[in-house]
Amino acid sequence: MTPVATNFFFFLLAGVTLISGILVITQRNPVHSALALILGLLAQANLYLMLYAPFVAGVQVILYAGGIMVLFLFVIMLVNLERAKKEEQFNKLWLIGTAAAAALGFLFFTVYLKGKALWQDQGTALPPETSNTQEIGRLLYGQYMFTFEIASLLLLVAIIGAVVMTKRKV
Amino acid sequence: MTDPTTYISHLELGEPDKTYLDTNELIINMGPQHPATHGVLRVILKLDGEKVLGTECVIGYLHRGVEKIAENRTYAMFNPYVDRMDYVAAVSNGLGYCETVEKLLNVEAPPRARYIRVILTELNRLASHMLWLGTHALDIGAMTPLFYTFRDREEILKIFEKYCGARLTTHAFRIGGLQYETYEGFEKDVKNFLDFVPPKIDEYEELLSTNRIWVERTVGVGKITGANCIALGVTGPVLRASGVKWDIRKAMPYSGYEQFDFDIPTCENGDTFDRYMVRMKEMRQSLRIIRQAVDGIPSGPIMAKVPKVIKPPAGEVYHSIEAPKGELGYFIVSDGSTQPYRVRVRPPSFVNLQALDLMVRGALVADVIAVIGTIDIVLGEVDR
Amino acid sequence: MLDYITSYLSSNVTPGQAGNFFWATVYVMVVFGGVSVVVMAMNWLERKALAHFQIRLGPMRVGPHGLLQPIADAIKLATKEDIIPAEADKLVFWVAPLIILCASFTVYIVVPFGPTHAITDLNIGILFMLGVSSLSVLGIVMAGWASNSHYPLMGGLRSSAQMISYEVAMGLAVISAILMTSLNSTGIGTLSMIGIVQAQQQAHVWYAFKFFPLGLIALIIFSIAMVAETNRAPFDLPEAESELTAGFHTEYSGLRWSLFMLGEYAAMGAVSSIAVTLWLGGWLRPFPNWLSGSFFDLVFSLFPAFTFLALAGFCFYGVTRMPKHPYFRLETIGLAGFGAVLGLIGLILLITPVRTRVQDIYWFLAKVAVFLYLYIWYRATFPRYRFDQLMAVGWKVLLPASLVVLMATAIVGVVI
């Protein structure tokens, strides 16, 4: 598949992701935050597509945007929202908060500059697109089979635990 | 289901429920205007999530003061009013009233009139059950049987129209017998109808009885025991579906029913599916009665010797018949004048509606609608 | 510029794979227009078919035999007053139908109408379809919430709970079909829609009949799950009128409500397309093995023309039965004109070059049409499931069944 207008799409998607991230934390209404998060996740899925990882993109849409965000929305809608709306957006510690965020950002930036030398451009060609699904499948069910099974067992335990906790004595 | 000793009266419904903790109780109003309440019935539901904790029926939206009107009309003038109560099965209403006044007057309709009355009443029972089936299926979600049953009900209404000029509020009977002789071709029409209808009833059963979704929606829904039915005074197919074999046509026969050979269908469980089966079987038994009646209509007069001005002696009488919905009773008090002193109607739907609360305790909201349909109420009768 | 346009015509890949913006846009517009036409036709067909099931006639007045009824409905809905509840969240209220609409229509990007007749062929095609159609759950939840009223909220939550429950069974059934694509010589399967149909072509059997009855059971499971997924009868309790909670689209009026209906019909078409592609051989003509040879190829290639000519025949039969009254003159002329147009299309489809190109699209659309008719048939026949029974069917019946089918398919595929 020939890439088309890579720069334009990359900056568009990155911009959408950033803006939606900012909207998530600044919106007063939790439902609006959740919607902005969905937008950001969808943009991120498209970024995965641009990296020739279509399977990851598809799974991101199915699980994150279609599953986890639905769960978020369920919880937000069933919880009392009025109190959340009346709370103050910013409290008096905003100065210290900004300073801490700036320090953290400076730390990240320094790490990136100093550590860039560690990750040399390996110059790997991007793998052909058709192999993303197969590669993930081979890794997941071959090399990391044990990890995969443990992770699914964890999820099963979580499901059963949730059902047991919320089941009412009928 | 709870037994009558823990019955919560409607007055207590407004208080917070003391038996549950931390539950979110909701009081929902199924308003008088609702596609599924078969008229203007208001049901206030107290819900816990989806489960029904209690109900309260608010009736009276169709109250027209029929019993009061009776005190200001002569006996014959009141006859048309009676049809308007259970407007779906108007012929039965007329039969009950005429027989009660005849009992007051101590006359009996001649045999020919009795046979024709039986034919028309059983045809009416069929029509009422067909309408019930169509609307009940529609409430549960099956849209198609409604149109089929209404189409076949048309044939019955055509016979009524040819006989007395009206399809629904027929005013077919008079005190002492009938006014109109049967029209030319009445027996032929009824016999054609008897050949036409049994495959249709088979078709309704085929659509619904073995349908898995229908079975799941109706089996075990709205159960009521025979003892509770008797305690509440519930009669009709609801009672028979709970196992009690009581039909006034067999227990206290009237209008010549003792001459006909028919069965009383009953079922054991008392849930919605059983009430459906009982009514389907009743339809077939009605066909049997009509077949016997139409084959042997005796000749003779159609009106007994009844004075022109009906002035029954002072006294009171109660007479009941088996209407399609249950025991329809009339209690008439006469003070010797041309107008009754008091006419009290015992409508089957009104008494059966009391069972609604017991039937839907612990069921889900969607079942309330199924149960209202299965009790087969007509608001004209409930409110009068 | 012109080379850009004509260079695609000689390639034999989809426009998306060729990277040709112009043709991709053309295909998108054609598919979008086609889906809209199908939605309007479904609207008419549903009312007519339901009516005929119920011994009545359905719309007869607006245009001959009600053929213009969808247009009248569209005009009515577009000119209705747009009511927004007072306390409703305006942004979410406005966005919810758009999400459902966009999700339902975006799915058509990968639907394969033929080996090169698709907008694009993502190599995660089926994953994309399942994922994007699950985004419509978000729209329903938002629609229920934005109405700021108790009943739509409960209806929306119930509806979305039903949809996500049946997505599991759908997904497992889909996996068992994808498994069968890997039973070729290289042992590598494919998720791409066109690849799945080509795998069926190479295996010389439609997956519905492969490893009989496993493929058929998977198809049946998917058919039931897809009816529940699109909130249609007999699983339409959340939006039925005679129940208490009137559904998530209660507070929507006019054009916004029509967007919901548009999205619902488009979703029906999309999941039917999935079923047809995965199990019924997509664009392949029926009986490629039993009735093979050039004679049968010719016979089957005449089917599109026959269909249109038969429809034209029905129109002309209807013309002969129209009442002979001056009021009906316009309608009779209209019906005759419609029949003439259909007949003309039928005759054009007899021409050989057109015939060969239309084959794939026709068979695909015919199979999808069968599924859409089944939807209407279910609605006319079955009563409604109660909500807890609905969830019980989804979790306790369909999910174990699809798991068993999946494991059986895997075992049989390895053994055989």
mmCIF file of N, CA and C in Angstrom, chain B residues 26 28 30 34-36 45 50 139-144 147-148 151 211-213 216-217 221 364-367 369, chain C residues 50 52-56 150-151 158 234 237 241-244 379-389 393 397:
data_model
loop_
_atom_site.group_PDB
_atom_site.id
_atom_site.type_symbol
_atom_site.label_atom_id
_atom_site.label_comp_id
_atom_site.label_asym_id
_atom_site.label_seq_id
_atom_site.Cartn_x
_atom_site.Cartn_y
_atom_site.Cartn_z
ATOM 1 N N LEU B 26 -38.493 2.727 42.936
ATOM 2 C CA LEU B 26 -38.942 3.650 41.916
ATOM 3 C C LEU B 26 -40.439 3.496 41.821
ATOM 4 N N ILE B 28 -43.349 4.131 39.318
ATOM 5 C CA ILE B 28 -43.569 4.449 37.910
ATOM 6 C C ILE B 28 -45.048 4.374 37.614
ATOM 7 N N MET B 30 -47.864 3.787 34.898
ATOM 8 C CA MET B 30 -48.302 3.406 33.552
ATOM 9 C C MET B 30 -49.610 4.129 33.338
ATOM 10 N N HIS B 34 -51.981 4.485 27.441
ATOM 11 C CA HIS B 34 -50.877 3.570 27.247
ATOM 12 C C HIS B 34 -51.318 2.567 26.198
ATOM 13 N N PRO B 35 -50.440 2.235 25.282
ATOM 14 C CA PRO B 35 -50.897 1.331 24.218
ATOM 15 C C PRO B 35 -51.289 -0.033 24.718
ATOM 16 N N ALA B 36 -50.841 -0.404 25.912
ATOM 17 C CA ALA B 36 -51.011 -1.801 26.287
ATOM 18 C C ALA B 36 -51.995 -2.018 27.415
ATOM 19 N N LEU B 45 -46.791 1.445 39.545
ATOM 20 C CA LEU B 45 -45.919 0.328 39.864
ATOM 21 C C LEU B 45 -44.839 0.782 40.821
ATOM 22 N N GLU B 50 -35.819 -3.737 38.083
ATOM 23 C CA GLU B 50 -36.785 -4.232 37.126
ATOM 24 C C GLU B 50 -37.910 -4.996 37.799
ATOM 25 N N ASP B 139 -49.392 -7.211 22.581
ATOM 26 C CA ASP B 139 -48.673 -6.698 23.740
ATOM 27 C C ASP B 139 -47.363 -7.413 23.938
ATOM 28 N N ILE B 140 -47.377 -8.728 23.668
ATOM 29 C CA ILE B 140 -46.143 -9.482 23.886
ATOM 30 C C ILE B 140 -45.192 -9.280 22.718
ATOM 31 N N GLY B 141 -45.667 -8.753 21.623
ATOM 32 C CA GLY B 141 -44.749 -8.404 20.557
ATOM 33 C C GLY B 141 -45.030 -9.050 19.225
ATOM 34 N N ALA B 142 -45.931 -10.035 19.199
ATOM 35 C CA ALA B 142 -46.246 -10.654 17.916
ATOM 36 C C ALA B 142 -47.310 -9.832 17.229
ATOM 37 N N MET B 143 -46.902 -9.176 16.158
ATOM 38 C CA MET B 143 -47.821 -8.216 15.547
ATOM 39 C C MET B 143 -48.856 -8.872 14.671
ATOM 40 N N THR B 144 -48.507 -10.041 14.124
ATOM 41 C CA THR B 144 -49.360 -10.567 13.060
ATOM 42 C C THR B 144 -50.665 -11.204 13.522
ATOM 43 N N PHE B 147 -54.027 -9.146 13.231
ATOM 44 C CA PHE B 147 -54.763 -8.963 11.981
ATOM 45 C C PHE B 147 -55.502 -10.209 11.582
ATOM 46 N N TYR B 148 -54.927 -11.376 11.858
ATOM 47 C CA TYR B 148 -55.618 -12.607 11.505
ATOM 48 C C TYR B 148 -56.899 -12.759 12.317
ATOM 49 N N ARG B 151 -59.596 -10.354 11.298
ATOM 50 C CA ARG B 151 -60.171 -10.731 10.019
ATOM 51 C C ARG B 151 -61.220 -11.814 10.199
ATOM 52 N N ASN B 211 -44.241 -21.711 19.713
ATOM 53 C CA ASN B 211 -43.188 -20.730 19.470
ATOM 54 C C ASN B 211 -42.390 -20.561 20.749
ATOM 55 N N ARG B 212 -41.101 -20.745 20.640
ATOM 56 C CA ARG B 212 -40.264 -20.747 21.821
ATOM 57 C C ARG B 212 -40.307 -19.416 22.565
ATOM 58 N N ILE B 213 -40.364 -18.351 21.818
ATOM 59 C CA ILE B 213 -40.364 -17.045 22.469
ATOM 60 C C ILE B 213 -41.682 -16.827 23.204
ATOM 61 N N GLU B 216 -41.585 -18.847 26.363
ATOM 62 C CA GLU B 216 -40.748 -18.253 27.400
ATOM 63 C C GLU B 216 -41.376 -17.009 27.999
ATOM 64 N N ARG B 217 -42.133 -16.276 27.210
ATOM 65 C CA ARG B 217 -42.754 -15.067 27.732
ATOM 66 C C ARG B 217 -43.952 -15.383 28.601
ATOM 67 N N VAL B 221 -45.320 -16.996 34.105
ATOM 68 C CA VAL B 221 -45.532 -15.564 34.306
ATOM 69 C C VAL B 221 -46.927 -15.357 34.844
ATOM 70 N N LEU B 364 -41.111 -9.112 36.419
ATOM 71 C CA LEU B 364 -40.449 -7.959 35.819
ATOM 72 C C LEU B 364 -41.472 -7.040 35.173
ATOM 73 N N VAL B 365 -41.005 -5.862 34.826
ATOM 74 C CA VAL B 365 -41.911 -4.851 34.302
ATOM 75 C C VAL B 365 -42.591 -5.316 33.025
ATOM 76 N N ALA B 366 -41.809 -5.984 32.165
ATOM 77 C CA ALA B 366 -42.408 -6.417 30.907
ATOM 78 C C ALA B 366 -43.516 -7.429 31.131
ATOM 79 N N ASP B 367 -43.459 -8.107 32.288
ATOM 80 C CA ASP B 367 -44.504 -9.093 32.555
ATOM 81 C C ASP B 367 -45.803 -8.443 32.959
ATOM 82 N N ILE B 369 -47.304 -6.059 31.632
ATOM 83 C CA ILE B 369 -48.129 -5.844 30.447
ATOM 84 C C ILE B 369 -48.704 -7.156 29.952
ATOM 85 N N LEU C 50 -44.503 -6.300 5.831
ATOM 86 C CA LEU C 50 -45.223 -6.471 7.092
ATOM 87 C C LEU C 50 -46.722 -6.437 6.861
ATOM 88 N N HIS C 52 -48.376 -7.170 4.121
ATOM 89 C CA HIS C 52 -48.850 -8.368 3.453
ATOM 90 C C HIS C 52 -48.829 -9.571 4.368
ATOM 91 N N PHE C 53 -47.889 -9.591 5.316
ATOM 92 C CA PHE C 53 -47.928 -10.658 6.303
ATOM 93 C C PHE C 53 -49.182 -10.557 7.145
ATOM 94 N N GLN C 54 -49.685 -9.332 7.316
ATOM 95 C CA GLN C 54 -50.805 -9.106 8.225
ATOM 96 C C GLN C 54 -52.105 -8.920 7.479
ATOM 97 N N ILE C 55 -52.213 -9.477 6.322
ATOM 98 C CA ILE C 55 -53.401 -9.430 5.455
ATOM 99 C C ILE C 55 -53.879 -8.007 5.248
ATOM 100 N N ARG C 56 -52.988 -7.086 5.017
ATOM 101 C CA ARG C 56 -53.418 -5.768 4.617
ATOM 102 C C ARG C 56 -52.466 -5.278 3.548
ATOM 103 N N HIS C 150 -35.486 9.947 32.421
ATOM 104 C CA HIS C 150 -35.198 8.650 33.021
ATOM 105 C C HIS C 150 -35.394 7.507 32.036
ATOM 106 N N TYR C 151 -36.505 7.550 31.294
ATOM 107 C CA TYR C 151 -36.806 6.399 30.446
ATOM 108 C C TYR C 151 -35.805 6.208 29.320
ATOM 109 N N ARG C 158 -30.014 -0.343 28.512
ATOM 110 C CA ARG C 158 -30.417 -1.725 28.217
ATOM 111 C C ARG C 158 -30.027 -2.101 26.803
ATOM 112 N N PRO C 234 -36.733 -10.360 17.065
ATOM 113 C CA PRO C 234 -37.425 -10.327 18.345
ATOM 114 C C PRO C 234 -36.636 -9.780 19.523
ATOM 115 N N LEU C 237 -36.885 -5.186 22.551
ATOM 116 C CA LEU C 237 -37.553 -4.674 23.747
ATOM 117 C C LEU C 237 -37.170 -3.247 24.082
ATOM 118 N N GLU C 241 -42.818 -0.027 21.490
ATOM 119 C CA GLU C 241 -43.707 1.039 21.958
ATOM 120 C C GLU C 241 -44.565 0.593 23.123
ATOM 121 N N SER C 242 -44.866 -0.705 23.189
ATOM 122 C CA SER C 242 -45.830 -1.082 24.214
ATOM 123 C C SER C 242 -45.175 -1.446 25.526
ATOM 124 N N GLU C 243 -43.906 -1.194 25.645
ATOM 125 C CA GLU C 243 -43.279 -1.418 26.934
ATOM 126 C C GLU C 243 -43.112 -0.096 27.655
ATOM 127 N N LEU C 244 -42.682 -0.163 28.896
ATOM 128 C CA LEU C 244 -42.618 1.050 29.696
ATOM 129 C C LEU C 244 -41.541 2.002 29.212
ATOM 130 N N ARG C 379 -39.526 -9.915 12.113
ATOM 131 C CA ARG C 379 -40.291 -8.895 12.817
ATOM 132 C C ARG C 379 -41.776 -9.194 12.751
ATOM 133 N N ALA C 380 -42.227 -9.735 11.611
ATOM 134 C CA ALA C 380 -43.660 -10.011 11.476
ATOM 135 C C ALA C 380 -44.081 -11.209 12.305
ATOM 136 N N THR C 381 -43.171 -12.155 12.501
ATOM 137 C CA THR C 381 -43.611 -13.427 13.069
ATOM 138 C C THR C 381 -43.450 -13.520 14.568
ATOM 139 N N PHE C 382 -42.305 -13.091 15.094
ATOM 140 C CA PHE C 382 -42.002 -13.463 16.456
ATOM 141 C C PHE C 382 -42.453 -12.448 17.471
ATOM 142 N N PRO C 383 -42.911 -12.925 18.668
ATOM 143 C CA PRO C 383 -43.099 -11.994 19.771
ATOM 144 C C PRO C 383 -41.745 -11.524 20.285
ATOM 145 N N ARG C 384 -41.792 -10.654 21.256
ATOM 146 C CA ARG C 384 -40.577 -10.040 21.732
ATOM 147 C C ARG C 384 -40.012 -10.824 22.899
ATOM 148 N N TYR C 385 -38.706 -10.880 23.002
ATOM 149 C CA TYR C 385 -38.091 -11.465 24.181
ATOM 150 C C TYR C 385 -38.097 -10.446 25.309
ATOM 151 N N ARG C 386 -38.321 -10.928 26.529
ATOM 152 C CA ARG C 386 -38.184 -10.062 27.685
ATOM 153 C C ARG C 386 -36.704 -9.833 27.909
ATOM 154 N N PHE C 387 -36.348 -8.735 28.588
ATOM 155 C CA PHE C 387 -34.947 -8.344 28.594
ATOM 156 C C PHE C 387 -34.056 -9.381 29.271
ATOM 157 N N ASP C 388 -34.512 -9.944 30.388
ATOM 158 C CA ASP C 388 -33.617 -10.895 31.051
ATOM 159 C C ASP C 388 -33.503 -12.177 30.243
ATOM 160 N N GLN C 389 -34.582 -12.537 29.533
ATOM 161 C CA GLN C 389 -34.498 -13.725 28.678
ATOM 162 C C GLN C 389 -33.564 -13.476 27.512
ATOM 163 N N VAL C 393 -30.334 -15.640 26.640
ATOM 164 C CA VAL C 393 -30.057 -16.284 25.358
ATOM 165 C C VAL C 393 -28.662 -15.912 24.886
ATOM 166 N N VAL C 397 -26.768 -19.277 25.926
ATOM 167 C CA VAL C 397 -27.015 -20.185 24.803
ATOM 168 C C VAL C 397 -26.029 -19.929 23.685
#
